Amino acid sequence: MADKTPFEIGLVLSGTVSAGAYTAGVMDFLIEALDAWYKNKSENVKDTPTHDVLIRVLAGTSGGALTAAVASAALYSKYMPRHDGERPDGKNNRLYTSWVRDIDIEPLLETDDLANNQPLLSALNCKIIDQISERIAYVIPDARRAYVAESLDIYLTFTNLDGVPYNIDLGNGTHYMREHADYRHFILSTNDPYTDRTQLTDDQPIWLEPKDIGSVRLSQSWQDLRMAALASSALPAGLKSRQIVRSLDDYNKRLYAIPADTPCQKAAGEGGGEIGCVTYSPIPPTFSEEELPGSQYKFQAVDGGMANNDPLEFARLGLTREPEGRNIRFANLATKAVIMVAALNSKPTPIKYGPTLMEAVKAMLPTFLDHGRFKLSELKLAASKDVYTRFMIAPTEKREPDTYYKNPIYGAVLQAFGAFLHEELRKHDYMLGRRNCQRFLAEHFDLPETNPLCAGYLALPEAERKKYQTNHGLPKEYKNDQGVTESKVFYSIIPLVDSVRDALPKPTRVTNALVLVMKRDLKSMIHKRLNALIDCIKNEAQKMPDDFWKGLGLRAFLLVFTPFALVLKNIIVDWMIDEIKRQFNPAKLDETQTKPGKPGDGGPPVQMDSAKV
C-alpha cells in the first residue's frame, strides 16, 4: 500500500437505549481527532503524519442507528466537539444535543400523546424522539471531509414485524418461512452513486444528497433515513413501531449466499484459505395479492437489536465492495478495519427460571435480546490476536490504579434506561465515550512498522515518531502473512496530533446520582403516565365491535380488568421506584472489579485481547 492509499474504516454502532450518549461521545472525539490531523496536513504543519484514512461505512442498530443517522450529517457540517465548560448548540453538534440535552425521562412520561382520544401506540411518549430525529440534518452545512468516502455507505437494521415471505419448493412439498431481520441501505454522496456501482446486497440504495443538509425540513431521502433510524430504535412496546415503505424490487433483487456445488479455496494472502465458497443470487419473495396490493411493500418495524444487534457483516460488506469479499487480516498487510462501538458490552446474566408458564414468559425477552447479540463467528475474528481487521471500543472507567467500575456508564443501569433519568448522567457517559475513544486511538488502533501505512512514520525524526508509537514504544508480537511470528514497534492508524494528544480529564462521577434522580418526583410522573395508559386502554376497549370472538369478549375482559389494573399500577410503581433506589444506590454504582489490562490514565476500553480492543 502506497503512503497515500487510504486505510479504510467501517464503523459499527451497536444497540444502546440510553447508553447512546456514550456512543455519541465516541463519535464526537473521533471527528475531533480526524479534523485536527487533517487540519495539520492541509496547513503543512511540519512532521505531521502523511498517510490517509477513509471512513467508508456506517452501520447501526437500535440507538446506534439513530447515532449513525446524526453522525452522517455531522460529517458534512461545521462541527464543534464537546469540551468541558462548553455547551455546543444543536446546529454545530447534534450528537451532544440529541443524546445529552434533548432526550430525557420527563418528556418520555408526558401524556399529551394520549390526549383527545388518540390511539395508544406505545408505553412511552415518543414525541421527543420524533422531534430529535426531525433535526438530524438541521446543521451548519460544510464540504465533505477529506477522510469521508465520496460514497459513504450507511446500513440501518430493524426487525420487520410483517416479515418477508419465502416459499421454497422442495420437489415433494413446499417449505414456508418469513424473514424478519431487515435493513435499509443508504449512500451519502455528492455524485449519483448508482452509476458504475457493483451490486452489494440490494440493487438500488437510497441516495442521500449532501445539498439537502442544513434544511429545516428533511428531503424525502433523509426522511427515509430518519424513519429507518426510528424503526431500528423502537424498543418493542416501550416505543412505537414505525411504518417502512419500500419498493418490491428491494427484495426481488436482494442477494443471498448459496453454497457452491463444489468447494473452492481462496488465496491465503486475500485473508482466505478457508474451503467452502458460496455464490450470491437473488431469491424473490412470494407475496400474496392480499399482502402486496401494489408495487410497494408497507410494513411495521421495531428494534433492530431484536434480530441483529451488531451489524458487523454490513460494515465488512461495505469495505470489501463484494458480497463474498474478505479484508486482509494480517497485521503487516491490513488495509481496512471494522471498529465496533459497543456501549452495552456488559456480561449477560444467565437466565434463571422455573418450569411454570409465567417463568418461561419472563425469560423470553432477555432470550431474544441475547440472541440478537450472538455473532460468534464475527466476534471470534475480532478476538483473534492475529486478525487486524476487527477492533472494538466499549465503556471502561478506572477508580483506582488496579480497579475498574463495574458500571462505567449510567446508560447501562436500570435495563439500559438509567441515563434517561438525568442530564448529568448522560453528560458523564458522553465525556467517558470521548475519553475512551482517545485512549483507543492512542493505544489500541494500531499496525506494525512493517505495514506500508507506517512508511510515513518511519520517515519522521525519532522524537516525532515516538509520539505515535503504541505500547510505550515497546515491540509487540504478531503473526505475518507467511505465518512467521515477528516482534515490531506499532504505530497508531489515526495519529493524535498535538492539539488532541493530551489526555482528556476523567469525567466526574455523579456521586449524588440517587439524590438527583429522586428529586424529580418520578413516582408522580410514572403514576400520571400509567393512569393515562389505563384510561386509553379502557376507551379503546369500549370502541371494539360487538362480535363476540373479535371484540365483545376482549372488551368485557378489559373493562372488568380496569379496576384491578389501578390496584396493580400502584404495586408496579412502588416496585419501579424501589428498583431505581436499589440500582442507583451509591454503593452499588461504585462497585469495582479487577480487570486485565495495562495500567494507564483512565485505562483502555474493554479489551478482546491485549493487542486490539
Short mmCIF file of N, CA and C in Angstrom, two decimals, residues 173-231:
data_model
loop_
_atom_site.label_atom_id
_atom_site.label_comp_id
_atom_site.label_asym_id
_atom_site.label_seq_id
_atom_site.Cartn_x
_atom_site.Cartn_y
_atom_site.Cartn_z
N GLY A 173 -42.80 -31.10 -1.89
CA GLY A 173 -43.56 -30.24 -0.99
C GLY A 173 -42.95 -28.85 -0.95
N THR A 174 -43.67 -27.92 -0.34
CA THR A 174 -43.21 -26.54 -0.25
C THR A 174 -42.96 -26.17 1.20
N HIS A 175 -41.82 -25.53 1.45
CA HIS A 175 -41.49 -25.07 2.79
C HIS A 175 -41.76 -23.57 2.87
N TYR A 176 -42.54 -23.14 3.88
CA TYR A 176 -42.93 -21.74 4.03
C TYR A 176 -42.16 -21.10 5.19
N MET A 177 -41.68 -19.88 4.96
CA MET A 177 -40.95 -19.18 6.01
C MET A 177 -41.05 -17.68 5.79
N ARG A 178 -40.74 -16.92 6.84
CA ARG A 178 -40.71 -15.46 6.75
C ARG A 178 -39.42 -14.94 7.38
N GLU A 179 -38.81 -13.98 6.73
CA GLU A 179 -37.60 -13.36 7.27
C GLU A 179 -37.98 -12.04 7.94
N HIS A 180 -37.58 -11.88 9.21
CA HIS A 180 -37.92 -10.68 9.97
C HIS A 180 -36.71 -9.76 10.18
N ALA A 181 -35.50 -10.29 10.04
CA ALA A 181 -34.31 -9.44 10.15
C ALA A 181 -34.18 -8.64 8.86
N ASP A 182 -34.29 -7.32 8.97
CA ASP A 182 -34.34 -6.47 7.78
C ASP A 182 -33.40 -5.28 7.96
N TYR A 183 -33.23 -4.50 6.90
CA TYR A 183 -32.34 -3.34 6.96
C TYR A 183 -32.66 -2.42 5.79
N ARG A 184 -32.11 -1.20 5.87
CA ARG A 184 -32.14 -0.28 4.73
C ARG A 184 -30.72 0.20 4.48
N HIS A 185 -30.43 0.38 3.21
CA HIS A 185 -29.09 0.78 2.77
C HIS A 185 -29.19 2.16 2.14
N PHE A 186 -28.35 3.08 2.61
CA PHE A 186 -28.30 4.45 2.10
C PHE A 186 -26.88 4.74 1.62
N ILE A 187 -26.76 5.67 0.70
CA ILE A 187 -25.44 6.15 0.26
C ILE A 187 -25.44 7.66 0.31
N LEU A 188 -24.54 8.22 1.11
CA LEU A 188 -24.36 9.67 1.20
C LEU A 188 -23.27 10.06 0.20
N SER A 189 -23.66 10.78 -0.83
CA SER A 189 -22.72 11.08 -1.91
C SER A 189 -23.16 12.32 -2.66
N THR A 190 -22.18 13.14 -3.04
CA THR A 190 -22.48 14.32 -3.86
C THR A 190 -22.88 13.92 -5.27
N ASN A 191 -22.20 12.89 -5.78
CA ASN A 191 -22.47 12.42 -7.14
C ASN A 191 -23.39 11.22 -7.12
N ASP A 192 -24.11 11.03 -8.22
CA ASP A 192 -25.04 9.92 -8.36
C ASP A 192 -24.31 8.60 -8.07
N PRO A 193 -24.69 7.88 -7.00
CA PRO A 193 -23.97 6.66 -6.64
C PRO A 193 -24.42 5.44 -7.42
N TYR A 194 -25.43 5.57 -8.29
CA TYR A 194 -25.98 4.41 -8.97
C TYR A 194 -25.21 4.04 -10.23
N THR A 195 -24.34 4.93 -10.69
CA THR A 195 -23.60 4.66 -11.92
C THR A 195 -22.32 3.91 -11.60
N ASP A 196 -22.01 2.91 -12.43
CA ASP A 196 -20.76 2.14 -12.29
C ASP A 196 -20.57 1.61 -10.87
N ARG A 197 -21.62 1.02 -10.33
CA ARG A 197 -21.54 0.53 -8.95
C ARG A 197 -21.77 -0.97 -8.91
N THR A 198 -20.91 -1.67 -8.23
CA THR A 198 -21.09 -3.11 -8.05
C THR A 198 -22.22 -3.37 -7.07
N GLN A 199 -23.12 -4.28 -7.43
CA GLN A 199 -24.23 -4.60 -6.54
C GLN A 199 -23.69 -5.25 -5.27
N LEU A 200 -24.20 -4.79 -4.14
CA LEU A 200 -23.79 -5.38 -2.87
C LEU A 200 -24.89 -6.32 -2.39
N THR A 201 -25.86 -5.83 -1.64
CA THR A 201 -26.92 -6.69 -1.15
C THR A 201 -28.27 -6.32 -1.71
N ASP A 202 -28.46 -5.10 -2.15
CA ASP A 202 -29.68 -4.71 -2.84
C ASP A 202 -29.26 -3.81 -4.00
N ASP A 203 -30.08 -3.74 -5.04
CA ASP A 203 -29.58 -3.15 -6.28
C ASP A 203 -29.58 -1.63 -6.28
N GLN A 204 -30.43 -0.97 -5.48
CA GLN A 204 -30.50 0.48 -5.53
C GLN A 204 -30.72 1.07 -4.15
N PRO A 205 -29.65 1.34 -3.42
CA PRO A 205 -29.79 2.01 -2.11
C PRO A 205 -30.37 3.41 -2.29
N ILE A 206 -30.79 3.99 -1.19
CA ILE A 206 -31.36 5.34 -1.23
C ILE A 206 -30.23 6.37 -1.25
N TRP A 207 -30.32 7.30 -2.16
CA TRP A 207 -29.28 8.32 -2.34
C TRP A 207 -29.56 9.49 -1.41
N LEU A 208 -28.65 9.74 -0.48
CA LEU A 208 -28.71 10.91 0.40
C LEU A 208 -27.80 11.98 -0.19
N GLU A 209 -28.39 13.10 -0.55
CA GLU A 209 -27.59 14.16 -1.18
C GLU A 209 -27.18 15.19 -0.13
N PRO A 210 -25.88 15.49 -0.04
CA PRO A 210 -25.40 16.48 0.93
C PRO A 210 -26.02 17.85 0.76
N LYS A 211 -26.48 18.18 -0.43
CA LYS A 211 -27.08 19.51 -0.65
C LYS A 211 -28.34 19.71 0.17
N ASP A 212 -28.95 18.60 0.63
CA ASP A 212 -30.16 18.69 1.45
C ASP A 212 -29.86 18.94 2.92
N ILE A 213 -28.59 18.84 3.30
CA ILE A 213 -28.21 19.06 4.70
C ILE A 213 -28.30 20.55 5.01
N GLY A 214 -28.84 20.89 6.18
CA GLY A 214 -28.98 22.28 6.59
C GLY A 214 -30.39 22.80 6.48
N SER A 215 -31.24 22.06 5.80
CA SER A 215 -32.62 22.50 5.63
C SER A 215 -33.44 22.18 6.88
N VAL A 216 -34.39 23.07 7.17
CA VAL A 216 -35.27 22.84 8.33
C VAL A 216 -36.12 21.60 8.12
N ARG A 217 -36.56 21.40 6.89
CA ARG A 217 -37.39 20.24 6.57
C ARG A 217 -36.56 19.20 5.84
N LEU A 218 -36.72 17.94 6.21
CA LEU A 218 -35.96 16.87 5.60
C LEU A 218 -36.49 16.56 4.20
N SER A 219 -35.57 16.34 3.26
CA SER A 219 -35.97 15.86 1.94
C SER A 219 -36.46 14.42 2.10
N GLN A 220 -37.06 13.87 1.03
CA GLN A 220 -37.64 12.54 1.14
C GLN A 220 -36.60 11.47 1.48
N SER A 221 -35.42 11.55 0.89
CA SER A 221 -34.39 10.53 1.17
C SER A 221 -33.91 10.62 2.61
N TRP A 222 -33.74 11.84 3.11
CA TRP A 222 -33.34 12.00 4.51
C TRP A 222 -34.49 11.61 5.44
N GLN A 223 -35.71 11.82 4.99
CA GLN A 223 -36.86 11.36 5.77
C GLN A 223 -36.87 9.84 5.85
N ASP A 224 -36.48 9.17 4.76
CA ASP A 224 -36.37 7.70 4.77
C ASP A 224 -35.30 7.25 5.76
N LEU A 225 -34.18 7.98 5.80
CA LEU A 225 -33.12 7.65 6.76
C LEU A 225 -33.64 7.82 8.18
N ARG A 226 -34.33 8.92 8.42
CA ARG A 226 -34.90 9.18 9.74
C ARG A 226 -35.85 8.06 10.15
N MET A 227 -36.74 7.65 9.24
CA MET A 227 -37.72 6.63 9.59
C MET A 227 -37.06 5.29 9.85
N ALA A 228 -36.04 4.96 9.10
CA ALA A 228 -35.31 3.71 9.34
C ALA A 228 -34.63 3.73 10.70
N ALA A 229 -34.06 4.89 11.07
CA ALA A 229 -33.41 5.02 12.38
C ALA A 229 -34.43 4.91 13.50
N LEU A 230 -35.61 5.53 13.32
CA LEU A 230 -36.65 5.44 14.33
C LEU A 230 -37.16 4.02 14.48
N ALA A 231 -37.32 3.33 13.35
CA ALA A 231 -37.76 1.93 13.41
C ALA A 231 -36.74 1.08 14.13
#
